XYZ file of C-alpha atoms in Angstrom:
561
model
C -15.250 -11.890 -22.416
C -12.406 -13.103 -22.790
C -8.603 -11.865 -21.485
C -8.648 -8.871 -24.314
C -11.982 -7.722 -24.135
C -12.934 -8.911 -27.490
C -16.690 -10.000 -26.980
C -17.866 -13.457 -26.584
C -19.347 -15.640 -29.893
C -20.288 -11.767 -31.603
C -17.006 -10.351 -31.208
C -18.034 -7.170 -30.198
C -15.699 -5.179 -28.145
C -16.893 -4.181 -25.692
C -15.257 -0.594 -25.043
C -17.428 -0.003 -28.172
C -20.537 -0.749 -26.298
C -19.740 2.370 -23.512
C -22.376 5.224 -23.858
C -21.759 8.731 -21.402
C -25.868 8.981 -19.942
C -25.832 12.877 -19.467
C -29.121 12.029 -16.030
C -26.565 10.125 -14.799
C -22.840 11.187 -15.691
C -22.064 8.585 -15.742
C -20.895 6.125 -18.397
C -23.659 2.546 -19.423
C -23.058 -0.517 -21.086
C -25.569 -1.491 -23.002
C -26.560 -4.460 -24.382
C -29.919 -5.926 -26.309
C -30.696 -9.181 -26.453
C -29.357 -10.198 -29.096
C -25.567 -9.268 -27.753
C -24.948 -6.065 -29.978
C -24.964 -1.958 -28.996
C -28.242 -0.607 -27.966
C -26.618 3.105 -29.339
C -24.196 2.261 -31.267
C -24.390 5.705 -32.866
C -22.974 7.576 -29.219
C -19.330 8.741 -29.152
C -17.019 7.068 -26.832
C -16.477 10.239 -24.874
C -18.503 13.198 -24.171
C -17.361 16.787 -23.841
C -15.853 18.063 -20.553
C -18.904 20.849 -20.370
C -21.318 17.860 -20.875
C -20.273 15.475 -17.908
C -21.635 17.026 -14.794
C -23.784 15.463 -12.132
C -27.132 15.171 -13.306
C -30.496 17.025 -11.061
C -31.757 16.016 -8.557
C -35.315 14.487 -8.489
C -38.738 16.262 -7.940
C -40.275 14.379 -4.197
C -42.306 12.790 -7.075
C -40.727 11.106 -8.200
C -39.935 13.207 -11.590
C -36.954 14.938 -12.810
C -36.670 18.906 -13.747
C -34.218 19.626 -16.246
C -33.740 22.397 -14.578
C -32.064 21.074 -11.847
C -32.983 22.056 -8.280
C -36.699 20.958 -6.719
C -39.439 23.039 -7.177
C -38.198 24.805 -10.267
C -39.798 25.236 -13.602
C -38.437 23.829 -17.047
C -36.432 26.688 -18.476
C -37.651 27.195 -21.805
C -36.463 27.375 -24.946
C -35.414 25.179 -28.603
C -35.689 21.064 -27.429
C -33.080 18.733 -27.076
C -31.928 17.941 -30.315
C -30.550 14.897 -28.645
C -33.664 11.481 -28.691
C -35.217 10.135 -25.831
C -33.552 7.506 -23.968
C -35.636 4.546 -24.423
C -36.829 2.543 -21.480
C -34.460 -0.185 -20.154
C -35.783 -3.631 -20.932
C -35.842 -6.675 -19.433
C -33.063 -8.143 -21.286
C -30.772 -5.361 -21.221
C -27.819 -4.902 -18.896
C -26.744 -2.052 -17.822
C -23.066 -1.616 -15.459
C -21.284 1.670 -15.138
C -18.152 2.462 -14.709
C -17.396 5.028 -12.018
C -15.175 7.640 -11.127
C -12.544 5.208 -10.079
C -9.038 6.815 -10.874
C -5.700 4.094 -9.991
C -5.714 0.773 -7.293
C -1.846 0.787 -7.447
C 0.379 -1.673 -9.018
C 3.153 -4.385 -8.023
C 6.216 -4.944 -9.785
C 8.402 -8.688 -9.979
C 4.963 -10.112 -10.472
C 2.481 -8.227 -8.192
C -0.025 -6.039 -9.575
C -3.484 -4.674 -8.600
C -5.678 -3.213 -10.148
C -9.805 -1.925 -9.767
C -12.849 -1.578 -11.988
C -16.785 -1.413 -11.394
C -16.995 -4.377 -14.255
C -18.842 -6.716 -11.950
C -18.233 -10.061 -14.580
C -14.494 -9.329 -13.912
C -14.942 -10.175 -9.947
C -15.479 -14.035 -10.795
C -11.200 -13.438 -11.785
C -10.090 -12.337 -8.367
C -8.976 -15.641 -6.076
C -8.768 -15.279 -2.327
C -6.963 -16.981 0.179
C -8.328 -16.595 3.523
C -5.063 -16.434 6.399
C -7.015 -15.417 9.035
C -7.608 -12.004 8.195
C -10.562 -10.330 7.600
C -9.558 -6.040 7.819
C -12.247 -3.620 6.440
C -11.251 -2.211 3.160
C -10.980 1.278 3.431
C -9.790 2.084 7.052
C -9.545 5.575 8.293
C -6.204 5.333 9.735
C -2.646 4.926 8.118
C -2.451 1.595 5.863
C -0.388 -1.047 5.198
C -1.049 -3.421 1.809
C 1.750 -5.882 1.660
C 2.526 -6.827 -2.450
C 4.241 -10.111 -3.466
C 5.060 -11.146 -6.309
C 5.458 -15.112 -6.664
C 7.660 -16.897 -9.003
C 5.976 -20.150 -9.427
C 6.575 -21.332 -12.416
C 3.185 -23.006 -13.128
C -0.043 -21.413 -14.553
C -1.032 -19.759 -18.163
C 2.316 -17.787 -19.365
C 4.406 -18.580 -16.822
C 5.889 -22.012 -18.064
C 9.394 -21.517 -19.203
C 10.631 -19.898 -16.260
C 13.206 -21.481 -13.778
C 12.014 -25.253 -12.440
C 8.654 -26.351 -13.720
C 7.440 -27.198 -11.145
C 8.400 -25.147 -7.883
C 5.347 -24.046 -5.553
C 7.371 -20.640 -5.985
C 8.731 -17.770 -3.302
C 7.815 -14.654 -2.477
C 10.139 -13.510 -4.948
C 9.352 -10.275 -4.239
C 7.850 -8.067 -1.261
C 6.916 -4.842 -1.052
C 5.328 -3.425 1.737
C 3.049 -0.312 0.545
C 2.806 2.475 3.871
C -0.107 4.743 2.574
C -0.418 7.522 5.871
C -3.076 8.460 8.099
C -4.070 11.727 5.888
C -3.278 10.050 2.484
C -0.675 12.884 1.746
C 2.516 10.937 1.189
C 3.575 7.167 1.365
C 6.192 4.778 1.670
C 6.956 1.087 -0.863
C 9.458 -0.528 1.379
C 11.087 -3.836 -0.355
C 12.246 -7.038 0.996
C 15.474 -8.713 -0.383
C 14.866 -12.243 -1.106
C 17.389 -13.418 -0.186
C 17.511 -12.046 3.567
C 18.069 -14.294 6.401
C 15.588 -13.792 8.436
C 13.288 -15.968 10.387
C 9.931 -17.192 9.531
C 7.369 -17.609 12.949
C 5.136 -20.718 13.153
C 1.786 -19.454 11.028
C -1.143 -20.897 9.916
C -2.980 -21.593 6.702
C -6.309 -22.794 5.605
C -7.664 -26.322 4.206
C -9.992 -26.880 2.164
C -12.251 -28.060 5.198
C -11.649 -24.744 6.714
C -9.542 -25.775 9.451
C -6.686 -24.369 9.977
C -3.357 -26.341 9.580
C -0.147 -24.857 12.325
C 3.210 -24.644 10.108
C 5.958 -24.682 12.311
C 8.742 -21.858 12.303
C 11.996 -21.701 11.679
C 15.292 -19.487 12.444
C 17.785 -17.994 10.255
C 16.594 -19.052 6.188
C 15.976 -17.159 3.374
C 13.448 -14.678 3.897
C 11.821 -15.491 0.031
C 10.761 -19.444 2.047
C 8.494 -17.493 3.884
C 5.756 -18.475 1.281
C 5.106 -21.761 -0.855
C 7.328 -23.437 1.183
C 6.591 -26.109 3.684
C 2.707 -24.930 2.661
C 2.855 -21.371 3.749
C 0.149 -18.999 2.275
C 0.811 -15.015 1.835
C -0.572 -15.424 5.565
C 2.746 -16.881 6.853
C 4.842 -13.844 4.945
C 1.630 -11.457 6.211
C 2.885 -12.005 9.629
C 7.048 -12.073 8.443
C 6.954 -8.977 7.804
C 4.602 -7.948 10.944
C 7.813 -9.524 13.093
C 10.533 -8.209 10.787
C 9.014 -4.515 10.875
C 6.473 -4.033 13.831
C 3.830 -2.651 11.914
C -0.302 -4.464 11.796
C -0.804 -5.311 7.982
C -4.237 -4.238 5.893
C -3.955 -6.375 3.268
C -2.142 -7.576 0.938
C -2.050 -8.597 -3.304
C -0.039 -11.417 -4.626
C 0.068 -12.270 -8.414
C 2.033 -13.981 -10.487
C 5.082 -13.468 -13.350
C 2.052 -12.974 -15.809
C 0.655 -10.227 -14.630
C 3.953 -7.871 -14.854
C 3.076 -9.423 -19.349
C 0.062 -8.455 -19.459
C -0.106 -5.168 -17.392
C 2.687 -3.714 -19.235
C 1.196 -4.696 -22.636
C -1.881 -3.304 -21.406
C -0.571 0.539 -21.209
C 1.070 0.064 -24.227
C 4.308 -0.439 -22.432
C 6.758 1.206 -19.443
C 9.349 3.513 -20.156
C 12.561 2.336 -18.493
C 16.711 3.338 -19.131
C 19.874 1.729 -18.871
C 23.076 3.032 -18.052
C 25.334 0.284 -19.822
C 24.294 -1.923 -22.757
C 22.817 -5.517 -20.692
C 22.659 -8.743 -22.239
C 21.094 -11.209 -19.752
C 21.155 -15.263 -21.158
C 19.048 -16.266 -17.869
C 16.982 -13.132 -17.633
C 17.062 -13.363 -22.287
C 16.961 -9.121 -21.841
C 18.874 -8.003 -24.953
C 19.433 -4.005 -24.232
C 21.136 -1.746 -25.233
C 22.111 1.512 -23.142
C 19.767 4.663 -23.153
C 15.841 4.540 -23.036
C 13.696 2.609 -24.016
C 9.835 0.766 -24.041
C 9.203 -2.721 -22.961
C 6.007 -4.787 -22.351
C 5.157 -8.539 -22.645
C 8.411 -11.018 -22.257
C 10.896 -7.837 -21.961
C 9.187 -6.383 -19.458
C 9.213 -9.242 -17.365
C 13.299 -10.366 -18.788
C 13.541 -5.947 -17.531
C 12.424 -6.960 -13.933
C 14.243 -10.553 -13.097
C 17.857 -9.654 -14.579
C 20.269 -9.163 -11.548
C 23.267 -10.729 -13.218
C 24.219 -8.011 -15.878
C 24.199 -5.230 -13.229
C 25.824 -4.083 -9.966
C 27.110 -6.241 -8.159
C 24.922 -9.072 -9.904
C 22.630 -9.930 -6.779
C 18.716 -9.149 -5.328
C 19.568 -5.528 -4.945
C 19.999 -4.119 -8.222
C 17.541 -6.636 -8.898
C 15.667 -4.539 -6.456
C 16.403 -1.390 -8.591
C 15.244 -1.925 -11.757
C 11.546 -3.148 -10.642
C 11.016 -0.254 -7.922
C 12.461 2.412 -11.520
C 9.791 -0.075 -13.760
C 7.053 0.083 -10.974
C 7.681 3.989 -11.219
C 7.336 4.538 -14.361
C 4.268 2.155 -14.361
C 2.577 4.332 -12.442
C 3.570 7.615 -14.030
C 2.481 5.472 -17.288
C -1.125 4.838 -15.813
C -1.467 8.405 -14.324
C -0.645 9.881 -17.644
C -1.487 8.589 -20.468
C -5.674 8.154 -19.630
C -5.589 4.599 -19.378
C -8.102 4.704 -16.799
C -10.314 6.788 -18.966
C -10.470 4.765 -21.734
C -12.804 2.055 -21.761
C -10.731 0.393 -24.086
C -7.533 0.074 -22.131
C -9.902 -0.360 -18.699
C -11.087 -3.651 -19.389
C -7.969 -4.492 -20.276
C -5.587 -3.412 -17.397
C -8.988 -4.733 -15.476
C -8.363 -8.520 -17.575
C -4.409 -8.747 -17.565
C -5.102 -7.366 -13.119
C -8.006 -9.288 -12.196
C -7.096 -12.769 -14.060
C -3.501 -12.411 -11.975
C -4.199 -11.190 -8.995
C -5.060 -13.431 -5.475
C -5.976 -11.042 -2.348
C -7.814 -11.296 0.654
C -11.609 -12.052 1.194
C -11.254 -7.804 3.047
C -11.209 -6.930 -0.989
C -11.789 -9.828 -2.784
C -14.398 -8.048 -5.136
C -14.325 -5.847 -6.898
C -16.132 -2.613 -5.978
C -14.035 -3.842 -2.221
C -11.096 -3.001 -4.478
C -12.438 -0.593 -6.465
C -13.385 1.247 -2.514
C -8.834 0.558 -1.431
C -8.117 2.118 -5.035
C -10.101 5.944 -4.825
C -8.555 6.191 -1.340
C -4.912 5.279 -1.675
C -4.845 7.538 -5.070
C -5.753 10.574 -2.982
C -1.544 10.326 -2.805
C 0.189 12.386 -4.283
C 3.180 10.498 -7.224
C 5.773 13.296 -6.035
C 5.422 11.837 -2.216
C 5.466 8.406 -2.797
C 9.121 6.827 -2.054
C 10.267 3.239 -2.602
C 13.221 2.668 -0.158
C 15.408 -0.924 0.321
C 14.674 -2.279 3.649
C 18.905 -1.987 4.457
C 20.829 -4.797 5.184
C 23.597 -6.120 5.348
C 26.632 -8.759 3.583
C 25.989 -12.544 4.928
C 29.551 -14.256 5.712
C 28.164 -17.329 2.810
C 28.753 -14.665 -0.239
C 24.785 -15.400 -1.148
C 22.844 -13.775 1.272
C 22.273 -11.060 3.926
C 21.172 -9.702 6.857
C 18.726 -6.710 8.380
C 20.921 -3.692 9.456
C 19.407 -3.246 12.318
C 20.880 -0.251 12.826
C 19.556 1.806 10.232
C 16.218 -0.551 10.435
C 14.771 0.258 13.501
C 14.600 3.852 12.506
C 13.466 4.003 9.428
C 10.664 1.860 10.374
C 10.010 4.294 12.952
C 9.391 6.831 11.230
C 6.750 4.958 8.281
C 5.367 3.326 12.192
C 4.472 6.696 12.848
C 3.837 8.309 9.431
C 7.078 10.860 9.071
C 7.203 10.318 4.450
C 10.782 10.262 3.745
C 9.951 13.229 1.002
C 9.517 16.290 1.802
C 5.391 16.865 2.336
C 3.948 20.389 2.530
C 1.671 20.046 4.413
C -1.698 23.110 5.507
C -0.735 23.250 8.787
C 3.544 21.913 10.703
C 3.771 20.042 12.946
C 6.013 22.398 14.862
C 2.970 25.309 14.500
C 0.282 22.031 15.906
C -1.071 22.637 19.607
C -0.658 19.260 20.292
C 3.749 19.908 19.180
C 3.391 22.656 21.468
C 3.431 20.978 24.166
C 6.762 19.414 24.080
C 8.030 23.578 23.811
C 8.771 25.321 27.648
C 9.983 24.074 30.160
C 11.213 21.169 31.840
C 11.565 20.607 35.171
C 15.321 19.539 37.021
C 15.005 15.413 36.736
C 15.288 15.302 41.269
C 11.516 16.912 40.799
C 9.958 14.931 38.436
C 7.464 11.870 39.651
C 6.095 9.942 37.105
C 4.214 5.368 37.966
C 4.985 3.541 35.287
C 2.399 0.874 34.002
C 3.950 -2.258 31.622
C 0.762 -2.011 28.436
C 3.461 -2.766 25.920
C 3.225 -6.451 26.014
C 7.399 -6.767 27.132
C 8.203 -8.795 30.110
C 9.507 -6.832 32.548
C 9.621 -3.090 30.353
C 7.931 -1.179 33.728
C 10.609 -1.703 35.474
C 13.571 -1.431 33.800
C 12.558 1.848 32.560
C 12.292 2.515 36.363
C 16.039 1.492 36.771
C 17.000 3.290 33.846
C 15.267 6.759 35.443
C 16.742 6.178 38.295
C 19.419 5.298 37.810
C 20.516 7.237 35.086
C 18.544 10.006 34.556
C 18.173 10.831 38.297
C 14.135 10.806 38.746
C 14.383 9.550 41.826
C 10.618 10.020 42.207
C 9.335 6.882 39.874
C 7.851 4.275 40.500
C 6.715 1.056 39.281
C 2.562 0.654 38.806
C 3.182 -2.679 37.113
C 0.937 -3.967 33.986
C -1.637 -1.280 32.719
C -5.154 -3.138 32.387
C -4.517 -3.958 28.114
C -1.960 -3.831 25.994
C -1.619 -0.926 23.978
C -0.001 0.168 21.015
C 1.568 3.403 21.518
C 2.723 4.781 24.972
C 1.367 7.336 26.491
C 2.239 10.134 29.435
C -1.497 11.349 31.475
C -0.372 14.740 32.917
C -1.858 17.273 34.023
C -1.497 21.000 33.474
C 0.929 22.264 36.711
C 2.473 18.850 35.480
C 3.478 20.252 32.523
C 7.134 21.205 33.106
C 8.007 17.122 34.346
C 5.984 15.966 31.579
C 8.624 17.788 29.280
C 11.606 16.813 30.871
C 10.399 12.950 31.401
C 9.398 13.070 26.992
C 12.546 15.081 26.499
C 14.786 11.826 28.672
C 12.581 9.008 26.760
C 12.652 10.433 23.066
C 7.760 10.725 23.586
C 6.561 12.281 20.158
C 3.887 15.501 20.541
C 1.350 12.447 20.479
C 2.500 10.926 23.315
C 1.411 13.747 25.692
C -2.756 13.919 27.010
C -2.594 16.760 29.018
C -5.403 17.057 31.113
C -7.862 19.821 32.345
C -7.596 20.346 36.167
C -4.073 20.396 38.246
C -3.223 18.036 40.507
C -2.257 17.035 43.834
C 1.314 19.028 45.278
C 2.898 15.660 45.709
C 0.437 13.553 42.452
C 2.054 11.212 40.410
C 2.080 11.333 36.372
C 1.059 8.099 33.929
C 3.751 6.564 31.785
C 2.212 3.541 29.801
C 4.709 1.647 27.772
C 3.079 1.036 24.566
C 4.289 -1.244 21.893
C 6.552 1.055 20.463
C 8.515 0.524 23.542
C 12.120 -1.187 22.291
C 14.086 -0.866 25.417
C 14.719 1.634 28.001
C 17.186 4.781 26.610
C 15.986 3.902 23.022
C 13.968 6.847 21.920
C 10.538 6.000 20.926
C 9.608 9.224 18.612
C 11.229 8.489 14.700
C 13.931 10.720 13.629
C 12.885 12.720 10.588
C 15.085 11.708 8.456
C 15.986 8.210 7.373
C 19.203 7.148 7.754
C 22.668 7.630 5.873
C 22.278 5.882 2.386
C 19.670 4.238 2.478
C 18.576 3.126 -0.792
C 15.568 4.911 -2.112
C 14.345 5.993 -5.705
C 11.093 8.888 -5.345
C 7.816 8.034 -7.351
C 8.295 11.006 -9.739
C 11.989 10.550 -11.056
C 11.789 10.331 -14.824
C 15.735 10.673 -14.961
C 16.720 7.008 -13.346
C 19.121 4.708 -15.071
C 20.107 1.996 -13.966
C 23.844 1.147 -14.423
């Protein structure tokens, strides 16, 4: 079938072949041997009352109409629905499952999922040496990359025809462990950073080492020097301290196809824009853009704000937020026709890691991520300051580190209502109560952070700055660990609270034992990868630093100026 879902030689729209099966509660794509619909008389969508789970079968394989095992079928008039014929060998059956929204990447990178098996071949995979499971029980980080590569269908006519592409638009989609919220970090392409050494897989299965570079533009982490998405992956991990689970990458054509498939994306401009470089020509006010006009909207930058990449990021965040709302509200994923077009547009434009390299894996991921309410999704731009050259920017460490710390510790940038507030939880209560005098704190410090000399640095700070003279260096921990922990006995609780207060430990770091310790016993503080330096709080701030550029996904009143 072609990209528009119009069928093969017979010219049949796949959407017309979806038939609701009341025995399974699903839709079937049913074809006879000639490729024509097997039951064209069926309506494309069943009434709400009939969409219910099918009854369980009896032990012998029979199914009673009453629905429960051992019950006789209720008496009454026979159903007017014609009995369904048995499936023949020539008949192919595909089930449309209850998945809703994977998610979409603006600026050229889009992902969606649908379980049409024949779309599997559309998805490109790049083996970057990671093969994580599609879904994990903890927080998840998905790297979304939009490349400005110019070759391929639909991508010609933009800039350098021979360009190998860059990481033109890069976002890190962080989803909290409880799936109550998500934070999307945008990385300016012209931010000066260090790109670590990385490896790229060759055709013969071997890996080629690509040397790292110091103080270069972020967007050169992809394409340049034969770097693949794994190099951008490692660059983002190095900048943020977050561990990435998956990546999704697509090109210019994805924006055009996706925006067209959903019937256009609603955007707003605070002033007239006529940008000959991006070919965007729109008047002030609200518009619905799709195709080439949608691509021009996410690419324009010279006619908005100060004409830089930071202002373009605002447009991209507005576009993506609107696209997500459109898909949620318009029923795009409950219509077979729209679903088919979305799936075609997304999968043909999509390149992913092997961990999500099939429709079934993308479906699992998308269904899991769709639990997040749009009102609890926040887009934020990584804080930067102007560089002296006037063309690039530098990471603003003062603001960036608290922001990254919040994301690492799963703290939302929006107010999320939960059944139990953290302050009322049993774990948080461990930080409340009397605190021992600094001189009475006895603790042994182990280094599990991976940073050389971290334990001695901490002991020096405790003794000389905090007055905790009864602390000692316990050397290296048995293994490195992600999080800093403090192990203590019940009768050391006041000492633990004093140490936690001085170190800025989160409640999750407190590991209280069940038996009292001897009078002279030491607590054990094990530094994790979240340890930065002595005197820097390990717990993340409760609120993001001021002046962080951010956008709420459910904000319908955004208007670019």
